[in-house]
């Protein structure tokens, strides 16, 4: 967008994200695309501004779309840009978001997993932050995840953007979690599902 008041003479909007197409289940695809559009639309300027939204680590298999995203925006009225990162996981059967805790056999199994994940996240963050002299907020819960079909990657997303070393994630092999997950969970790939049944 041309704007002579901006030093570079223009503002730029870049949005890169997947679109779900399905001839056999068009309503589910529409629901998934609507949720993706809602997410992308959260990061915008009411007037002039730079906006960037990029997805990465996109995984599509077993009826699940899982991805990480990064967004940044610098509106004309803002003194500095803002940035946020997160994850989106959709059940492509109906386009709804996947709740991580709902994939575990029960609350106890999820809490055990979450405790182990927090320990791993704290260790990983300490390793990265210590060398840079950064102080990070405490980790209370796992509130972000995505899968690549082989591993379950979890993170504790801060409420406010913070130093880069504070943003860490750790992976858990999905086959090692099968005893904690529901038999009909959405995280295991068909290959792992067959191995589980044998």
C-alpha atoms as an extended CHARMM CRD file, in Angstrom:
* protein
*
       198  EXT
         1         1  UNK       CA              0.0000000000        0.0000000000        0.0000000000  PROA      1               0.0000000000
         2         2  UNK       CA              1.4790000000        3.3370000000       -1.0510000000  PROA      2               0.0000000000
         3         3  UNK       CA              1.9730000000        5.7680000000        1.8170000000  PROA      3               0.0000000000
         4         4  UNK       CA              4.3110000000        8.7260000000        1.3850000000  PROA      4               0.0000000000
         5         5  UNK       CA              4.3120000000        9.3260000000        5.1630000000  PROA      5               0.0000000000
         6         6  UNK       CA              6.2090000000        6.0410000000        5.6940000000  PROA      6               0.0000000000
         7         7  UNK       CA             10.0040000000        6.2920000000        5.1830000000  PROA      7               0.0000000000
         8         8  UNK       CA             10.0450000000        3.5180000000        2.5660000000  PROA      8               0.0000000000
         9         9  UNK       CA              7.0040000000        4.9370000000        0.7900000000  PROA      9               0.0000000000
        10        10  UNK       CA              4.7920000000        1.8910000000        1.2390000000  PROA      10              0.0000000000
        11        11  UNK       CA              3.3860000000       -0.6380000000        3.7010000000  PROA      11              0.0000000000
        12        12  UNK       CA              3.5190000000       -4.3530000000        2.9150000000  PROA      12              0.0000000000
        13        13  UNK       CA              1.0820000000       -7.1600000000        3.7520000000  PROA      13              0.0000000000
        14        14  UNK       CA              2.2770000000      -10.7560000000        3.3530000000  PROA      14              0.0000000000
        15        15  UNK       CA              0.1340000000      -13.7240000000        4.3430000000  PROA      15              0.0000000000
        16        16  UNK       CA              1.2190000000      -17.2880000000        3.5730000000  PROA      16              0.0000000000
        17        17  UNK       CA             -1.0190000000      -20.1030000000        4.8070000000  PROA      17              0.0000000000
        18        18  UNK       CA             -2.5820000000      -23.3560000000        3.5710000000  PROA      18              0.0000000000
        19        19  UNK       CA             -6.0220000000      -23.7850000000        2.0410000000  PROA      19              0.0000000000
        20        20  UNK       CA             -7.8690000000      -27.0830000000        2.4330000000  PROA      20              0.0000000000
        21        21  UNK       CA             -9.5230000000      -28.4820000000       -0.7090000000  PROA      21              0.0000000000
        22        22  UNK       CA            -11.8260000000      -31.5000000000       -0.7410000000  PROA      22              0.0000000000
        23        23  UNK       CA            -14.3790000000      -32.6520000000       -3.2940000000  PROA      23              0.0000000000
        24        24  UNK       CA            -15.6080000000      -35.4790000000       -1.0370000000  PROA      24              0.0000000000
        25        25  UNK       CA            -16.0160000000      -33.3850000000        2.1570000000  PROA      25              0.0000000000
        26        26  UNK       CA            -16.4910000000      -29.7620000000        1.0400000000  PROA      26              0.0000000000
        27        27  UNK       CA            -18.2790000000      -28.6350000000        4.2250000000  PROA      27              0.0000000000
        28        28  UNK       CA            -15.4120000000      -29.8720000000        6.4280000000  PROA      28              0.0000000000
        29        29  UNK       CA            -12.8990000000      -28.1430000000        4.1340000000  PROA      29              0.0000000000
        30        30  UNK       CA            -14.9290000000      -24.9280000000        4.3320000000  PROA      30              0.0000000000
        31        31  UNK       CA            -14.9920000000      -25.1540000000        8.1420000000  PROA      31              0.0000000000
        32        32  UNK       CA            -11.2220000000      -25.6840000000        8.2820000000  PROA      32              0.0000000000
        33        33  UNK       CA            -10.5810000000      -22.7700000000        5.9070000000  PROA      33              0.0000000000
        34        34  UNK       CA            -12.8920000000      -20.5480000000        7.9340000000  PROA      34              0.0000000000
        35        35  UNK       CA            -10.9100000000      -21.3020000000       11.1000000000  PROA      35              0.0000000000
        36        36  UNK       CA             -7.6120000000      -20.6110000000        9.3000000000  PROA      36              0.0000000000
        37        37  UNK       CA             -9.0130000000      -17.3180000000        7.9640000000  PROA      37              0.0000000000
        38        38  UNK       CA            -10.1390000000      -16.3210000000       11.4650000000  PROA      38              0.0000000000
        39        39  UNK       CA             -6.6380000000      -16.9540000000       12.7690000000  PROA      39              0.0000000000
        40        40  UNK       CA             -4.9320000000      -15.0120000000        9.9840000000  PROA      40              0.0000000000
        41        41  UNK       CA             -7.4290000000      -12.1520000000       10.3390000000  PROA      41              0.0000000000
        42        42  UNK       CA             -6.5140000000      -11.5860000000       13.9830000000  PROA      42              0.0000000000
        43        43  UNK       CA             -3.2290000000      -10.0130000000       12.9230000000  PROA      43              0.0000000000
        44        44  UNK       CA             -3.9910000000       -6.8480000000       11.0050000000  PROA      44              0.0000000000
        45        45  UNK       CA             -4.0160000000       -3.0880000000       11.1140000000  PROA      45              0.0000000000
        46        46  UNK       CA             -7.2450000000       -1.1070000000       10.9580000000  PROA      46              0.0000000000
        47        47  UNK       CA             -5.4810000000        1.4550000000        8.7800000000  PROA      47              0.0000000000
        48        48  UNK       CA             -2.0520000000        1.4860000000        7.2100000000  PROA      48              0.0000000000
        49        49  UNK       CA              0.6640000000       -0.9060000000        8.3930000000  PROA      49              0.0000000000
        50        50  UNK       CA              3.0340000000       -3.7960000000        7.7530000000  PROA      50              0.0000000000
        51        51  UNK       CA              1.5490000000       -7.2300000000        8.4150000000  PROA      51              0.0000000000
        52        52  UNK       CA              3.2180000000      -10.6190000000        7.9390000000  PROA      52              0.0000000000
        53        53  UNK       CA              1.7660000000      -14.0650000000        8.6260000000  PROA      53              0.0000000000
        54        54  UNK       CA              3.7040000000      -17.2220000000        7.7780000000  PROA      54              0.0000000000
        55        55  UNK       CA              2.9210000000      -20.8600000000        8.4510000000  PROA      55              0.0000000000
        56        56  UNK       CA              5.6260000000      -23.4940000000        8.7620000000  PROA      56              0.0000000000
        57        57  UNK       CA              6.0140000000      -27.1470000000        9.6470000000  PROA      57              0.0000000000
        58        58  UNK       CA              2.7050000000      -27.9570000000        7.9670000000  PROA      58              0.0000000000
        59        59  UNK       CA              1.6260000000      -31.5660000000        8.4080000000  PROA      59              0.0000000000
        60        60  UNK       CA             -1.3820000000      -33.0510000000        6.6350000000  PROA      60              0.0000000000
        61        61  UNK       CA             -2.1700000000      -36.7300000000        7.2230000000  PROA      61              0.0000000000
        62        62  UNK       CA             -4.5910000000      -39.0670000000        8.9470000000  PROA      62              0.0000000000
        63        63  UNK       CA             -7.3880000000      -36.4820000000        8.7320000000  PROA      63              0.0000000000
        64        64  UNK       CA             -5.3860000000      -33.8670000000       10.6380000000  PROA      64              0.0000000000
        65        65  UNK       CA             -3.8860000000      -30.5240000000        9.6280000000  PROA      65              0.0000000000
        66        66  UNK       CA             -1.1790000000      -29.4060000000       12.0550000000  PROA      66              0.0000000000
        67        67  UNK       CA              1.0040000000      -26.3440000000       11.6660000000  PROA      67              0.0000000000
        68        68  UNK       CA              3.0410000000      -23.6810000000       13.4150000000  PROA      68              0.0000000000
        69        69  UNK       CA              2.7000000000      -20.0080000000       12.5620000000  PROA      69              0.0000000000
        70        70  UNK       CA              4.4240000000      -16.6870000000       13.1460000000  PROA      70              0.0000000000
        71        71  UNK       CA              2.8030000000      -13.2860000000       12.8220000000  PROA      71              0.0000000000
        72        72  UNK       CA              4.1340000000       -9.7600000000       13.0750000000  PROA      72              0.0000000000
        73        73  UNK       CA              2.4740000000       -6.4180000000       12.5510000000  PROA      73              0.0000000000
        74        74  UNK       CA              3.5230000000       -2.7840000000       12.6770000000  PROA      74              0.0000000000
        75        75  UNK       CA              0.5990000000       -0.4160000000       12.3500000000  PROA      75              0.0000000000
        76        76  UNK       CA              1.0800000000        3.2470000000       11.4480000000  PROA      76              0.0000000000
        77        77  UNK       CA              0.1220000000        4.2950000000       14.9840000000  PROA      77              0.0000000000
        78        78  UNK       CA              2.4980000000        1.8650000000       16.7570000000  PROA      78              0.0000000000
        79        79  UNK       CA              5.9830000000        2.8120000000       18.0750000000  PROA      79              0.0000000000
        80        80  UNK       CA              7.3640000000       -0.7000000000       17.4500000000  PROA      80              0.0000000000
        81        81  UNK       CA              6.2560000000       -3.9600000000       15.8320000000  PROA      81              0.0000000000
        82        82  UNK       CA              4.5560000000       -6.7850000000       17.7080000000  PROA      82              0.0000000000
        83        83  UNK       CA              5.1720000000      -10.4920000000       17.1230000000  PROA      83              0.0000000000
        84        84  UNK       CA              3.4740000000      -13.6980000000       18.1450000000  PROA      84              0.0000000000
        85        85  UNK       CA              3.9130000000      -17.3710000000       17.3680000000  PROA      85              0.0000000000
        86        86  UNK       CA              1.5730000000      -20.2950000000       17.8700000000  PROA      86              0.0000000000
        87        87  UNK       CA              0.1050000000      -23.4970000000       16.5300000000  PROA      87              0.0000000000
        88        88  UNK       CA             -3.1070000000      -24.6230000000       14.8710000000  PROA      88              0.0000000000
        89        89  UNK       CA             -4.3630000000      -28.2140000000       14.8040000000  PROA      89              0.0000000000
        90        90  UNK       CA             -7.5590000000      -29.0920000000       12.9690000000  PROA      90              0.0000000000
        91        91  UNK       CA             -9.6240000000      -32.2590000000       12.7380000000  PROA      91              0.0000000000
        92        92  UNK       CA            -10.4150000000      -32.3070000000        9.0280000000  PROA      92              0.0000000000
        93        93  UNK       CA            -13.4700000000      -34.5030000000        9.5710000000  PROA      93              0.0000000000
        94        94  UNK       CA            -15.3600000000      -31.3980000000       10.6950000000  PROA      94              0.0000000000
        95        95  UNK       CA            -12.8500000000      -28.5330000000       10.6590000000  PROA      95              0.0000000000
        96        96  UNK       CA            -12.7460000000      -28.1380000000       14.4460000000  PROA      96              0.0000000000
        97        97  UNK       CA             -9.6660000000      -27.5040000000       16.5610000000  PROA      97              0.0000000000
        98        98  UNK       CA             -8.0430000000      -30.4230000000       18.3460000000  PROA      98              0.0000000000
        99        99  UNK       CA             -7.7310000000      -30.2250000000       22.1280000000  PROA      99              0.0000000000
       100       100  UNK       CA             -4.5220000000      -31.9180000000       23.2430000000  PROA      100             0.0000000000
       101       101  UNK       CA             -5.9100000000      -33.0940000000       26.5860000000  PROA      101             0.0000000000
       102       102  UNK       CA             -8.8510000000      -34.7550000000       24.8250000000  PROA      102             0.0000000000
       103       103  UNK       CA             -6.4350000000      -37.0980000000       23.0180000000  PROA      103             0.0000000000
       104       104  UNK       CA             -5.2840000000      -38.7190000000       26.2710000000  PROA      104             0.0000000000
       105       105  UNK       CA             -6.9970000000      -41.6660000000       27.9650000000  PROA      105             0.0000000000
       106       106  UNK       CA             -7.9390000000      -39.6120000000       31.0090000000  PROA      106             0.0000000000
       107       107  UNK       CA             -7.0490000000      -36.5030000000       32.9730000000  PROA      107             0.0000000000
       108       108  UNK       CA             -4.3930000000      -38.3250000000       34.9900000000  PROA      108             0.0000000000
       109       109  UNK       CA             -2.5830000000      -39.5170000000       31.8390000000  PROA      109             0.0000000000
       110       110  UNK       CA             -2.5820000000      -35.9740000000       30.4520000000  PROA      110             0.0000000000
       111       111  UNK       CA             -1.3480000000      -34.4310000000       33.7130000000  PROA      111             0.0000000000
       112       112  UNK       CA              1.4920000000      -36.9640000000       33.8720000000  PROA      112             0.0000000000
       113       113  UNK       CA              2.4620000000      -36.0840000000       30.3160000000  PROA      113             0.0000000000
       114       114  UNK       CA              2.2020000000      -32.3480000000       31.0080000000  PROA      114             0.0000000000
       115       115  UNK       CA              4.4910000000      -32.6250000000       34.0550000000  PROA      115             0.0000000000
       116       116  UNK       CA              7.1060000000      -34.4520000000       31.9800000000  PROA      116             0.0000000000
       117       117  UNK       CA              6.7430000000      -31.9080000000       29.1650000000  PROA      117             0.0000000000
       118       118  UNK       CA              7.1920000000      -28.9520000000       31.5250000000  PROA      118             0.0000000000
       119       119  UNK       CA             10.3790000000      -30.4930000000       32.9220000000  PROA      119             0.0000000000
       120       120  UNK       CA             11.7360000000      -30.9270000000       29.3910000000  PROA      120             0.0000000000
       121       121  UNK       CA             10.7070000000      -27.3930000000       28.3900000000  PROA      121             0.0000000000
       122       122  UNK       CA             12.3600000000      -25.8570000000       31.4580000000  PROA      122             0.0000000000
       123       123  UNK       CA             15.5800000000      -27.7430000000       30.7400000000  PROA      123             0.0000000000
       124       124  UNK       CA             15.5930000000      -26.7500000000       27.0820000000  PROA      124             0.0000000000
       125       125  UNK       CA             14.8570000000      -23.1250000000       27.8850000000  PROA      125             0.0000000000
       126       126  UNK       CA             17.5210000000      -23.0080000000       30.5870000000  PROA      126             0.0000000000
       127       127  UNK       CA             20.0710000000      -24.3310000000       28.1140000000  PROA      127             0.0000000000
       128       128  UNK       CA             19.2200000000      -21.6340000000       25.5700000000  PROA      128             0.0000000000
       129       129  UNK       CA             18.6470000000      -18.6750000000       27.8950000000  PROA      129             0.0000000000
       130       130  UNK       CA             21.6000000000      -19.1560000000       30.2610000000  PROA      130             0.0000000000
       131       131  UNK       CA             24.2350000000      -18.4360000000       27.6440000000  PROA      131             0.0000000000
       132       132  UNK       CA             22.4640000000      -15.1950000000       26.6550000000  PROA      132             0.0000000000
       133       133  UNK       CA             21.7680000000      -13.8920000000       30.1580000000  PROA      133             0.0000000000
       134       134  UNK       CA             18.0030000000      -13.8150000000       29.6150000000  PROA      134             0.0000000000
       135       135  UNK       CA             15.4160000000      -14.2590000000       32.3710000000  PROA      135             0.0000000000
       136       136  UNK       CA             12.2410000000      -16.0420000000       31.2580000000  PROA      136             0.0000000000
       137       137  UNK       CA              8.8520000000      -16.3210000000       32.9820000000  PROA      137             0.0000000000
       138       138  UNK       CA              7.9960000000      -19.5770000000       34.7170000000  PROA      138             0.0000000000
       139       139  UNK       CA              6.3050000000      -22.3570000000       32.7400000000  PROA      139             0.0000000000
       140       140  UNK       CA              2.9650000000      -23.3880000000       34.2310000000  PROA      140             0.0000000000
       141       141  UNK       CA              1.3870000000      -25.4720000000       31.4960000000  PROA      141             0.0000000000
       142       142  UNK       CA              1.6160000000      -26.8570000000       28.0010000000  PROA      142             0.0000000000
       143       143  UNK       CA             -0.6190000000      -24.6340000000       25.8930000000  PROA      143             0.0000000000
       144       144  UNK       CA              0.6620000000      -25.1550000000       22.3790000000  PROA      144             0.0000000000
       145       145  UNK       CA              1.4020000000      -28.1950000000       20.2500000000  PROA      145             0.0000000000
       146       146  UNK       CA              1.7300000000      -29.5610000000       16.7550000000  PROA      146             0.0000000000
       147       147  UNK       CA              2.5850000000      -32.8930000000       15.2080000000  PROA      147             0.0000000000
       148       148  UNK       CA              4.6290000000      -33.9980000000       12.2300000000  PROA      148             0.0000000000
       149       149  UNK       CA              3.1150000000      -37.4920000000       12.2600000000  PROA      149             0.0000000000
       150       150  UNK       CA              6.1170000000      -38.9570000000       14.0510000000  PROA      150             0.0000000000
       151       151  UNK       CA              6.5310000000      -36.6740000000       17.0500000000  PROA      151             0.0000000000
       152       152  UNK       CA              4.2840000000      -34.5640000000       19.2340000000  PROA      152             0.0000000000
       153       153  UNK       CA              5.9150000000      -31.1520000000       19.6820000000  PROA      153             0.0000000000
       154       154  UNK       CA              4.7720000000      -29.1440000000       22.6990000000  PROA      154             0.0000000000
       155       155  UNK       CA              5.4230000000      -25.6010000000       23.8950000000  PROA      155             0.0000000000
       156       156  UNK       CA              4.4270000000      -23.2040000000       26.6130000000  PROA      156             0.0000000000
       157       157  UNK       CA              3.3740000000      -20.0670000000       24.7880000000  PROA      157             0.0000000000
       158       158  UNK       CA              3.9040000000      -16.8170000000       26.7190000000  PROA      158             0.0000000000
       159       159  UNK       CA              1.0270000000      -14.4110000000       27.1800000000  PROA      159             0.0000000000
       160       160  UNK       CA              3.2370000000      -11.5750000000       25.9680000000  PROA      160             0.0000000000
       161       161  UNK       CA              5.9950000000      -11.6520000000       23.3380000000  PROA      161             0.0000000000
       162       162  UNK       CA              9.3480000000      -12.1950000000       25.0300000000  PROA      162             0.0000000000
       163       163  UNK       CA             13.0160000000      -12.8210000000       24.2400000000  PROA      163             0.0000000000
       164       164  UNK       CA             13.6100000000      -15.4590000000       21.5680000000  PROA      164             0.0000000000
       165       165  UNK       CA             15.4590000000      -17.8650000000       23.9280000000  PROA      165             0.0000000000
       166       166  UNK       CA             12.2900000000      -18.0970000000       26.0540000000  PROA      166             0.0000000000
       167       167  UNK       CA             10.3320000000      -19.6110000000       23.1630000000  PROA      167             0.0000000000
       168       168  UNK       CA             11.2090000000      -23.2910000000       23.1240000000  PROA      168             0.0000000000
       169       169  UNK       CA              9.4940000000      -26.5290000000       22.2190000000  PROA      169             0.0000000000
       170       170  UNK       CA             10.2940000000      -30.1750000000       22.8350000000  PROA      170             0.0000000000
       171       171  UNK       CA              9.3060000000      -33.3280000000       20.9830000000  PROA      171             0.0000000000
       172       172  UNK       CA              7.9540000000      -36.6680000000       22.1720000000  PROA      172             0.0000000000
       173       173  UNK       CA              7.8940000000      -39.7250000000       19.9430000000  PROA      173             0.0000000000
       174       174  UNK       CA              4.2480000000      -40.5860000000       19.2820000000  PROA      174             0.0000000000
       175       175  UNK       CA              4.7030000000      -44.3910000000       19.5290000000  PROA      175             0.0000000000
       176       176  UNK       CA              6.0810000000      -43.9640000000       23.0660000000  PROA      176             0.0000000000
       177       177  UNK       CA              2.8770000000      -42.1340000000       24.0580000000  PROA      177             0.0000000000
       178       178  UNK       CA              0.4340000000      -44.7180000000       22.6960000000  PROA      178             0.0000000000
       179       179  UNK       CA             -0.3390000000      -46.2060000000       26.1330000000  PROA      179             0.0000000000
       180       180  UNK       CA             -1.3780000000      -42.7790000000       27.4050000000  PROA      180             0.0000000000
       181       181  UNK       CA             -3.4980000000      -41.8680000000       24.3930000000  PROA      181             0.0000000000
       182       182  UNK       CA             -7.0860000000      -42.8700000000       23.6490000000  PROA      182             0.0000000000
       183       183  UNK       CA             -7.4010000000      -45.7240000000       21.1500000000  PROA      183             0.0000000000
       184       184  UNK       CA             -9.2510000000      -43.3650000000       18.7570000000  PROA      184             0.0000000000
       185       185  UNK       CA             -6.9510000000      -40.3630000000       19.2480000000  PROA      185             0.0000000000
       186       186  UNK       CA             -6.1800000000      -38.0500000000       16.3290000000  PROA      186             0.0000000000
       187       187  UNK       CA             -2.4010000000      -37.8870000000       16.7720000000  PROA      187             0.0000000000
       188       188  UNK       CA             -1.1510000000      -41.3130000000       15.7400000000  PROA      188             0.0000000000
       189       189  UNK       CA             -0.5320000000      -41.8970000000       12.0600000000  PROA      189             0.0000000000
       190       190  UNK       CA             -2.1590000000      -44.9160000000       10.3250000000  PROA      190             0.0000000000
       191       191  UNK       CA              1.2230000000      -46.6840000000       10.3700000000  PROA      191             0.0000000000
       192       192  UNK       CA              1.4720000000      -46.2810000000       14.1500000000  PROA      192             0.0000000000
       193       193  UNK       CA             -2.1960000000      -47.2090000000       14.5850000000  PROA      193             0.0000000000
       194       194  UNK       CA             -1.5430000000      -50.5510000000       12.8630000000  PROA      194             0.0000000000
       195       195  UNK       CA              1.5020000000      -51.1570000000       15.0420000000  PROA      195             0.0000000000
       196       196  UNK       CA             -0.5880000000      -50.3870000000       18.1250000000  PROA      196             0.0000000000
       197       197  UNK       CA             -3.2390000000      -52.9270000000       17.1200000000  PROA      197             0.0000000000
       198       198  UNK       CA             -0.6650000000      -55.7340000000       16.7010000000  PROA      198             0.0000000000
